[in-house]
Each structure stands twice: as structure tokens, then as C-alpha cells.
CSV table of C-alpha atoms and ligand atoms in Angstrom, one decimal:
chain,number,residue,atom,x,y,z
A,1,MET,CA,67.3,74.6,195.1
A,2,ASP,CA,67.6,77.7,197.4
A,3,ARG,CA,70.9,76.3,198.9
A,4,ALA,CA,72.3,75.7,195.3
A,5,THR,CA,71.2,79.3,194.3
A,6,ASP,CA,73.1,80.7,197.5
A,7,PHE,CA,76.0,78.6,196.9
A,8,ILE,CA,76.4,80.1,193.4
A,9,HIS,CA,75.6,83.8,194.7
A,10,ASN,CA,78.1,83.4,197.4
A,11,TYR,CA,81.0,81.8,195.4
A,12,SER,CA,80.5,84.5,192.3
A,13,SER,CA,80.4,87.1,194.9
A,14,GLN,CA,83.7,85.8,196.3
A,15,ILE,CA,85.6,85.5,193.1
A,16,GLN,CA,84.1,88.9,191.6
A,17,PRO,CA,87.1,90.9,193.1
A,18,TYR,CA,89.7,88.6,191.4
A,19,LEU,CA,88.0,88.7,187.9
A,20,PRO,CA,90.1,91.6,186.6
A,21,TYR,CA,93.4,90.0,187.3
A,22,VAL,CA,92.3,87.2,184.9
A,23,VAL,CA,90.2,89.1,182.3
A,24,VAL,CA,92.7,92.0,181.8
A,25,PRO,CA,95.5,89.8,180.9
A,26,LEU,CA,93.4,87.6,178.7
A,27,GLY,CA,92.2,90.6,177.0
A,28,ILE,CA,95.8,91.9,176.4
A,29,TYR,CA,96.9,88.5,175.2
A,30,SER,CA,94.1,88.0,172.8
A,31,VAL,CA,94.7,91.6,171.3
A,32,TYR,CA,98.5,90.5,170.9
A,33,LYS,CA,97.5,87.5,169.1
A,34,VAL,CA,95.2,89.1,166.7
A,35,LEU,CA,97.9,92.0,165.9
A,36,CYS,CA,100.2,89.2,165.3
A,37,ARG,CA,97.9,87.8,162.5
A,38,LEU,CA,97.6,91.0,160.9
A,39,ILE,CA,101.1,92.2,160.9
A,40,PRO,CA,103.8,90.7,158.7
A,41,GLY,CA,106.8,88.7,160.0
A,42,PRO,CA,108.4,85.5,160.3
A,43,HIS,CA,105.9,84.2,162.7
A,44,HIS,CA,103.9,83.5,159.4
A,45,GLN,CA,106.1,81.0,158.4
A,46,GLN,CA,106.1,77.1,159.2
A,47,ARG,CA,108.4,75.7,161.9
A,48,LEU,CA,111.7,75.4,160.3
A,49,VAL,CA,112.8,72.1,159.7
A,50,LEU,CA,116.2,71.8,159.0
A,51,ARG,CA,116.8,68.2,157.3
A,52,ASP,CA,117.8,68.5,153.9
A,53,LYS,CA,118.4,72.4,154.1
A,54,THR,CA,121.6,73.9,153.2
A,55,VAL,CA,123.3,76.2,156.2
A,56,LEU,CA,126.1,78.3,155.5
A,57,ILE,CA,128.2,79.1,158.5
A,58,THR,CA,130.7,81.9,158.6
A,59,GLY,CA,133.6,81.5,161.3
A,60,ALA,CA,132.9,77.7,161.8
A,61,SER,CA,136.6,76.7,162.6
A,62,SER,CA,136.2,77.5,166.6
A,63,GLY,CA,133.9,78.6,169.4
A,64,LEU,CA,130.4,79.1,168.7
A,65,GLY,CA,130.5,78.5,164.8
A,66,ARG,CA,131.8,75.2,165.5
A,67,ALA,CA,129.3,74.2,167.9
A,68,LEU,CA,126.4,75.4,165.3
A,69,ALA,CA,127.8,73.0,162.9
A,70,PHE,CA,127.3,70.2,165.1
A,71,GLU,CA,123.8,71.2,166.0
A,72,PHE,CA,122.8,71.8,162.4
A,73,TYR,CA,124.5,68.6,161.0
A,74,LYS,CA,122.8,66.6,164.0
A,75,LYS,CA,119.4,67.8,162.3
A,76,GLY,CA,120.2,66.7,158.9
A,77,ALA,CA,121.2,70.1,157.2
A,78,LYS,CA,123.8,70.1,154.2
A,79,LEU,CA,126.6,72.4,155.7
A,80,ILE,CA,128.9,74.8,153.9
A,81,LEU,CA,131.5,76.0,156.6
A,82,THR,CA,133.9,78.9,156.1
A,83,ALA,CA,136.6,80.7,157.7
A,84,ARG,CA,140.4,81.3,157.0
A,85,SER,CA,141.8,78.0,159.0
A,86,LEU,CA,141.4,75.6,156.3
A,87,ASP,CA,143.2,72.8,158.3
A,88,LYS,CA,140.4,73.2,161.6
A,89,LEU,CA,137.7,73.2,158.7
A,90,GLU,CA,139.0,70.0,157.1
A,91,ALA,CA,139.3,68.3,160.6
A,92,LEU,CA,135.8,69.6,161.8
A,93,CYS,CA,134.1,68.0,158.5
A,94,ASP,CA,135.6,64.7,159.5
A,95,GLU,CA,134.5,65.1,163.0
A,96,LEU,CA,131.1,65.7,162.0
A,97,GLU,CA,131.0,62.6,159.6
A,98,GLN,CA,132.5,60.4,162.4
A,99,ALA,CA,130.2,61.8,165.1
A,100,GLY,CA,127.2,61.3,162.8
A,101,LYS,CA,128.2,57.7,162.2
A,102,SER,CA,128.8,56.9,166.0
A,103,TYR,CA,125.3,58.8,167.0
A,104,GLY,CA,123.6,57.6,164.1
A,105,TRP,CA,122.6,61.1,163.0
A,106,LYS,CA,121.6,59.9,159.5
A,107,ASN,CA,122.8,62.7,157.7
A,108,PRO,CA,123.4,61.9,153.9
A,109,HIS,CA,124.8,65.5,153.2
A,110,LYS,CA,128.7,65.6,153.2
A,111,PRO,CA,129.7,68.8,154.8
A,112,VAL,CA,132.0,70.9,152.6
A,113,PHE,CA,134.4,73.9,153.5
A,114,ARG,CA,135.7,76.8,151.8
A,115,TYR,CA,138.2,79.5,152.6
A,116,LEU,CA,136.6,83.1,153.4
A,117,ASP,CA,138.2,86.2,154.8
A,118,LEU,CA,135.8,88.5,156.0
A,119,ALA,CA,138.1,91.2,156.2
A,120,ASP,CA,138.9,91.1,152.5
A,121,LEU,CA,136.0,92.5,150.8
A,122,ASN,CA,137.2,91.4,147.6
A,123,GLY,CA,137.2,87.8,148.8
A,124,ALA,CA,133.5,88.2,149.8
A,125,SER,CA,132.9,89.5,146.2
A,126,ALA,CA,129.8,88.1,144.3
A,127,SER,CA,132.0,85.8,142.2
A,128,GLN,CA,133.7,84.0,145.3
A,129,LEU,CA,130.1,83.7,147.0
A,130,ASP,CA,128.7,82.1,143.9
A,131,ASP,CA,131.1,79.2,144.5
A,132,LEU,CA,129.6,78.9,148.0
A,133,ARG,CA,126.4,78.8,146.5
A,134,GLN,CA,126.9,75.8,144.3
A,135,GLN,CA,128.1,73.9,147.2
A,136,SER,CA,124.4,73.8,148.3
A,137,ILE,CA,122.2,70.9,147.8
A,138,ASP,CA,120.6,72.1,144.6
A,139,GLY,CA,123.4,74.3,143.6
A,140,ARG,CA,121.1,77.5,144.1
A,141,THR,CA,119.7,77.7,147.4
A,142,ILE,CA,121.3,78.8,151.0
A,143,ASP,CA,118.3,78.2,153.0
A,144,VAL,CA,120.1,79.5,156.2
A,145,LEU,CA,123.1,82.0,156.4
A,146,VAL,CA,124.7,82.2,159.7
A,147,ASN,CA,126.8,85.2,159.9
A,148,ASN,CA,128.9,84.1,162.9
A,149,ALA,CA,132.5,85.1,162.5
A,150,GLY,CA,133.9,87.7,164.7
A,151,GLN,CA,136.8,89.3,166.4
A,152,SER,CA,137.2,91.0,169.7
A,153,VAL,CA,139.4,93.8,170.9
A,154,ARG,CA,140.9,95.2,174.3
A,155,GLY,CA,141.9,98.5,174.8
A,156,SER,CA,140.8,102.1,175.9
A,157,CYS,CA,138.9,104.3,173.3
A,158,ILE,CA,141.8,106.6,173.2
A,159,ASP,CA,144.4,104.1,172.9
A,160,THR,CA,143.0,101.9,170.1
A,161,PRO,CA,144.1,102.9,166.7
A,162,ILE,CA,142.0,103.7,164.2
A,163,SER,CA,143.6,100.5,162.3
A,164,VAL,CA,142.3,98.5,164.8
A,165,HIS,CA,138.7,100.2,164.6
A,166,LYS,CA,139.1,99.4,160.9
A,167,GLN,CA,139.9,95.8,161.2
A,168,LEU,CA,137.1,95.1,163.7
A,169,MET,CA,134.6,96.9,161.5
A,170,ASP,CA,135.9,95.2,158.5
A,171,VAL,CA,135.4,91.5,160.1
A,172,ASN,CA,132.3,92.3,162.5
A,173,TYR,CA,130.4,94.6,160.0
A,174,PHE,CA,131.4,94.9,156.6
A,175,GLY,CA,132.1,91.5,155.9
A,176,HIS,CA,128.6,90.5,156.9
A,177,VAL,CA,127.0,93.2,155.3
A,178,ALA,CA,129.1,91.8,151.8
A,179,VAL,CA,128.0,88.2,152.4
A,180,THR,CA,124.5,89.0,153.0
A,181,LYS,CA,124.1,91.3,150.1
A,182,ASN,CA,125.6,88.9,147.7
A,183,LEU,CA,123.7,85.8,149.0
A,184,ILE,CA,120.2,87.1,149.9
A,185,ASP,CA,118.8,86.4,146.4
A,186,ALA,CA,119.9,82.6,147.2
A,187,ILE,CA,117.7,82.6,150.3
A,188,PRO,CA,114.1,81.6,149.9
A,189,ASP,CA,111.3,83.2,151.6
A,190,ASP,CA,110.9,80.4,154.2
A,191,GLY,CA,114.9,80.5,154.6
A,192,ALA,CA,116.7,82.6,157.5
A,193,ILE,CA,119.3,84.7,158.4
A,194,VAL,CA,121.1,84.4,161.7
A,195,VAL,CA,123.1,87.1,163.0
A,196,ILE,CA,125.6,86.5,165.9
A,197,GLY,CA,125.7,89.7,167.6
A,198,SER,CA,126.4,90.2,171.3
A,199,MET,CA,125.0,91.9,174.3
A,200,GLN,CA,127.7,94.3,173.7
A,201,GLY,CA,125.8,95.3,170.5
A,202,LYS,CA,122.9,96.6,173.0
A,203,ILE,CA,125.1,97.9,175.8
A,204,ALA,CA,128.6,99.2,175.4
A,205,VAL,CA,131.0,98.2,178.1
A,206,PRO,CA,134.5,100.1,178.8
A,207,TYR,CA,137.6,99.2,177.0
A,208,ARG,CA,135.9,97.2,174.1
A,209,SER,CA,134.8,100.5,171.9
A,210,ALA,CA,135.8,99.0,168.6
A,211,TYR,CA,133.9,95.5,169.3
A,212,ASN,CA,130.9,97.6,170.9
A,213,ALA,CA,130.4,99.9,167.8
A,214,SER,CA,130.9,97.0,165.2
A,215,LYS,CA,128.2,94.9,167.1
A,216,HIS,CA,125.8,97.8,167.3
A,217,ALA,CA,126.3,98.4,163.6
A,218,LEU,CA,125.5,94.8,162.8
A,219,GLN,CA,122.2,95.0,164.7
A,220,ALA,CA,121.3,98.1,162.9
A,221,TYR,CA,122.2,96.9,159.4
A,222,PHE,CA,119.7,93.9,160.0
A,223,ASP,CA,117.2,95.8,161.8
A,224,SER,CA,117.1,97.9,158.3
A,225,LEU,CA,117.3,95.1,156.3
A,226,ARG,CA,114.2,93.2,158.0
A,227,SER,CA,112.1,96.6,157.6
A,228,GLU,CA,112.6,96.8,154.0
A,229,ASP,CA,111.6,94.4,150.9
A,230,ARG,CA,110.9,90.9,152.7
A,231,PRO,CA,109.2,91.8,156.0
A,232,ASN,CA,108.4,88.0,156.3
A,233,LEU,CA,112.0,86.4,156.0
A,234,GLN,CA,113.3,85.5,159.2
A,235,ILE,CA,116.1,87.4,160.4
A,236,LEU,CA,117.4,86.4,163.8
A,237,THR,CA,119.7,88.5,165.9
A,238,VAL,CA,121.5,86.6,168.7
A,239,SER,CA,123.0,88.9,171.4
A,240,ALA,CA,124.6,86.6,173.8
A,241,GLY,CA,126.6,87.3,177.0
A,242,TYR,CA,129.9,85.8,177.5
A,243,ILE,CA,130.5,82.3,176.2
A,244,ASN,CA,133.4,80.0,177.0
A,245,THR,CA,135.1,79.9,173.8
A,246,GLY,CA,138.7,81.4,174.3
A,247,MET,CA,137.7,84.4,172.1
A,248,GLY,CA,139.2,87.0,174.5
A,249,ALA,CA,142.9,85.4,174.0
A,250,ARG,CA,142.5,86.0,170.4
A,251,ALA,CA,141.1,89.4,170.8
A,252,LEU,CA,143.5,92.3,169.5
A,253,GLY,CA,145.2,94.8,171.8
A,254,PRO,CA,146.0,98.2,171.1
A,255,ASP,CA,149.3,97.2,169.2
A,256,GLY,CA,146.8,95.3,166.9
A,257,ARG,CA,148.3,91.5,168.0
A,258,PRO,CA,146.2,89.1,169.8
A,259,MET,CA,145.9,89.4,173.5
A,260,GLY,CA,147.0,85.8,174.2
A,261,THR,CA,145.2,85.4,177.5
A,262,GLU,CA,142.0,84.2,178.2
A,263,ASP,CA,139.3,86.8,179.5
A,264,PRO,CA,137.9,85.5,183.1
A,265,ASN,CA,134.4,86.7,182.1
A,266,GLN,CA,134.4,84.5,179.1
A,267,LYS,CA,136.1,81.5,181.0
A,268,ALA,CA,132.8,81.6,183.4
A,269,GLY,CA,130.7,82.0,180.4
A,270,MET,CA,128.0,79.8,178.9
A,271,SER,CA,129.3,76.7,177.0
A,272,PRO,CA,129.2,77.0,173.1
A,273,ASP,CA,126.9,73.9,173.0
A,274,HIS,CA,124.5,75.3,175.0
A,275,VAL,CA,124.4,78.7,173.1
A,276,ALA,CA,124.3,76.7,169.7
A,277,GLN,CA,121.3,74.7,170.8
A,278,SER,CA,119.3,77.8,172.0
A,279,ILE,CA,119.9,79.3,168.7
A,280,VAL,CA,119.0,76.3,166.7
A,281,GLU,CA,115.8,76.2,168.8
A,282,GLY,CA,114.9,79.6,168.5
A,283,LEU,CA,115.6,79.5,164.7
A,284,SER,CA,113.2,76.6,164.2
A,285,ASP,CA,110.6,78.6,166.4
A,286,ARG,CA,111.1,81.4,163.8
A,287,LYS,CA,112.3,83.6,166.6
A,288,THR,CA,113.5,87.3,165.6
A,289,GLU,CA,115.3,88.2,168.6
A,290,LEU,CA,117.3,86.0,171.3
A,291,ILE,CA,119.1,87.6,174.2
A,292,LEU,CA,121.1,84.6,175.8
A,293,ALA,CA,122.3,86.5,178.9
A,294,PRO,CA,121.8,86.3,182.7
A,295,PHE,CA,118.8,88.6,184.1
A,296,VAL,CA,121.2,91.6,185.2
A,297,HIS,CA,122.7,92.0,181.6
A,298,LYS,CA,119.2,92.4,180.2
A,299,LEU,CA,118.2,94.7,183.0
A,300,ALA,CA,121.2,97.1,181.7
A,301,ILE,CA,119.3,97.3,178.4
A,302,LEU,CA,116.4,99.0,180.4
A,303,MET,CA,118.5,101.2,182.6
A,304,ARG,CA,120.1,102.7,179.3
A,305,ILE,CA,116.4,103.8,178.5
A,306,PHE,CA,115.4,104.8,182.1
A,307,THR,CA,118.4,105.6,184.4
A,308,PRO,CA,121.2,106.1,181.8
A,309,ASN,CA,123.3,108.1,184.2
A,310,LEU,CA,123.2,104.9,186.9
A,311,LEU,CA,124.1,102.7,184.0
A,312,TYR,CA,127.1,104.5,182.8
A,313,TRP,CA,128.4,105.0,186.5
A,314,MET,CA,128.0,101.5,187.1
A,315,MET,CA,130.3,100.9,183.8
A,316,TYR,CA,132.8,103.2,185.0
A,317,ARG,CA,133.0,101.3,188.3
A,318,ARG,CA,133.5,98.1,186.2
A,319,GLY,CA,136.0,99.8,183.9
A,320,ARG,CA,138.1,100.8,187.1
A,321,ASN,CA,139.2,97.3,187.6
A,322,ASP,CA,140.0,96.8,183.8
A,323,PRO,CA,143.7,96.2,183.2
A,324,HIS,CA,143.7,98.2,180.3
A,325,ARG,CA,143.0,101.2,182.2
A,326,LYS,CA,145.9,103.7,182.8
A,327,MET,CA,146.7,104.0,186.4
A,328,GLU,CA,146.3,107.6,187.5
B,401,NAP,N1,132.8,84.5,173.2
B,401,NAP,C1,131.7,85.4,173.6
B,401,NAP,O1,131.9,85.5,174.9
B,401,NAP,C2,130.8,85.9,172.7
B,401,NAP,C3,129.9,86.7,173.3
B,401,NAP,C4,128.9,87.3,172.2
B,401,NAP,C5,128.8,86.9,171.1
B,401,NAP,N2,130.0,86.2,170.6
B,401,NAP,C6,130.1,86.4,169.1
B,401,NAP,O2,129.9,84.9,168.6
B,401,NAP,C7,130.7,84.9,167.4
B,401,NAP,C8,131.6,83.7,167.4
B,401,NAP,O3,132.8,84.0,168.3
B,401,NAP,P1,133.5,82.9,169.3
B,401,NAP,O4,133.3,83.4,170.7
B,401,NAP,O5,133.1,81.8,168.7
B,401,NAP,O6,134.8,83.2,168.8
B,401,NAP,P2,136.1,82.4,168.2
B,401,NAP,O7,136.2,81.0,168.9
B,401,NAP,O8,137.4,83.3,168.1
B,401,NAP,O9,135.6,82.2,166.6
B,401,NAP,C9,135.6,83.0,165.9
B,401,NAP,C10,135.6,82.6,164.3
B,401,NAP,O10,135.6,83.7,163.5
B,401,NAP,C11,136.3,83.6,162.5
B,401,NAP,N3,137.3,84.7,162.1
B,401,NAP,C12,137.9,85.5,162.7
B,401,NAP,N4,138.1,86.5,162.0
B,401,NAP,C13,138.1,86.2,160.6
B,401,NAP,C14,138.1,86.7,159.4
B,401,NAP,N5,138.7,87.9,158.9
B,401,NAP,N6,137.4,85.9,158.4
B,401,NAP,C15,136.6,84.9,158.4
B,401,NAP,N7,136.4,84.5,159.6
B,401,NAP,C16,137.1,85.0,160.7
B,401,NAP,C17,137.6,82.4,163.0
B,401,NAP,O11,138.1,81.4,162.1
B,401,NAP,P3,139.5,81.9,161.5
B,401,NAP,O12,140.4,82.5,162.5
B,401,NAP,O13,140.0,80.4,161.1
B,401,NAP,O14,139.2,82.6,160.4
B,401,NAP,C18,136.6,81.6,164.1
B,401,NAP,O15,136.2,80.6,163.4
B,401,NAP,C19,131.5,86.0,167.3
B,401,NAP,O16,130.5,86.9,166.3
B,401,NAP,C20,131.3,86.9,168.2
B,401,NAP,O17,131.3,88.2,168.4
B,401,NAP,C21,131.2,85.8,171.2
């Protein structure tokens, strides 16, 4: 009996110094869990099951939008795909149905496609978007709106003409605002909006000012929206690093024309399929924010707060190698 008491006594005095390392994190975790129950937010919604849900994707004709179309179709969603390239959208719808048959995805909903130019705000007007809504499963409800379409730019702050800044804001910002404003009433409380932002919507990099600014604006608009009328509605903002989609070749140069050459950073970037999978997982898990980027890119977000001059110096060094920099 004495030996047992001694053992317990020795054992408890040995583990005592380590107890705070367990108790403090457990306490913080419990407080966090209690707070989560008290505060509103999409975490109160059930896990999002995409089967028989209507998903509308902008910019579905290539890159990430196309990869997302496959991912949502695989899960059994009814797709409404939009972009300007109708030939590519038509081919994509055929490919989706073919893949569904080959891989046994069992999706009974025929994907549909429509022309939508985000730079044409009259095109994104209520009457035009009403047609999109009518393509949904019940003719009324868009369960998930994916604001994905986007365009990039190359050129210095000084050389980029105002017309290019306006074009980028139209596609990357005003277009998404117009679509969202006109469709938000069709999105039920357990639905969601996915916003494809960028790491450049968190951290501005040199020689991409119009793109950086439009993505910062996009993040700000949706941050405001989620803190207004419907705090439980899931708005998932995705800030991705480089994705290998060839977007750099379509980026506008200072003359307003596509660059035509691929961006080496994007070529070495993540695969669009991998990014699409992570987005759909995060969406189903009811996340609010996804940062899909290497650790050093995430570190830059903290550096901007705590050591801004160091970050801007590093950006300056990076900009010195940019082909759009004027040689001294
Ligand atoms: N690639 C990257 O490294 C990267 C990194 C982070 C975030 N992102 C973001 O991911 C999203 C998708 O980009 P991506 O890489 O997949 O580029 P992408 O392959 O060039 O795709 C862009 C899509 O947007 C559509 N689009 C362009 N202008 C449009 C307009 N005026 N109206 C309607 N649709 C328009 C294009 O279709 P049409 O030309 O047929 O209209 C295309 O389907 C963008 O929001 C981008 O900012 C990309």
C-alpha cells in the first residue's frame, strides 16, 4: 500500500512541472470553442453537401474555373458555367458529361453555359442574371456562387495607363460586385459565395499594381458584406499563390494588349486541380478564409504588420529583377 502511495506521489511530482503546458492550451481551446458557439458565422451551418445543389461559376472557360467545374460536377452539382468564350464552355460541358459517364460520377444534372462579360456592367444587369437564375434546379435558387473570373496585368505603377486600371477593376471588382448584388437574394442561408481573390489581395507585389488593387478591393467588399445583414451566410475568400493556368500570358501589358508569354512563377505554381480540390473541401467544411500559398508567402502577411519596411525592401529587391522595370 505504502509502495503504491509512494509511486503516485513520485509520479505526480514528476509530471507537475509539465501540467501548465497541457492545461493552458486546453483552456485556450475550450474558451475558443465556447466563443465559436456564441458568435454567429458560417460554422453554425451543417457541412455543405453539393449533390443536387446549383453552382454558378464565372470565368469557367479556362484555368481554375474549369478545374472547379470538374470538382463540383464530380460531387453531383448542377452547373451553370459562364465566361465570354462560348466555344470553350460548350466543349467543357461535353467533357464533363463524358467524364461523368467514364468515371461513374452519376450526376443527373446537365451542365449549362451562358455568355457573361464582367467588364460589361449592363451585361451583368438584373435582367441578364435572371436568366442564369432560371437555369438552376428549381428555377430560383443558386446554392453556391463562385466569383472566379479574373484578369491580370504587367507593368509599373507609372506606366500602367488609367484605361488598364479601369479594365482590371471592371473585371476583377465591379463585375463580381454586380453579379453578387443581383444574385444574393437567390442564395439561401445554407448556401455560399466563393470569392477567388489572390495572395496579391493581401500583399501587393511590384509591377502588378492594377491587379493588386482590384484584388484588395474584392477582399474588402466581401469582408463588408459578411459583416452586414447575413452573418451566418458562408462567404469563402480564397487567397491563392501562383497557379499554373497560363494566366500570365493573358495578362494585359502597359499597351492594354495580352502579354503572350507565360509567367515563370505561375508555370512553377500549384496545379489548378489541386487548388480546386482544396477550395471545394474548404467550402464543404464551411471555412471563411483559405490561404493556399507557401509558408514564406503567408509570412509576408505578418511582416506587413510587424516589419513593413523590411517587407517593402524585399519587394523592391524582387522588383529589380522584373522585366518591366526601366533600366537606370
Ligand atoms: N493563376 C494564378 O497564378 C492565380 C493566383 C491567384 C489567384 N488567381 C485568380 O484565379 C482566378 C482564375 O484565374 P486563372 O488563373 O484560372 O486564369 P485564366 O485561366 O486566365 O481564367 C480566367 C477566366 O476569367 C474569364 N474572364 C476574363 N475576363 C473576363 C470578362 N471580362 N468577363 C467574364 N469572364 C472573364 C476567362 O474567360 P473568357 O476569356 O472566356 O471570358 C477565364 O475563364 C482569377 O480570379 C485569378 O485572379 C489566379
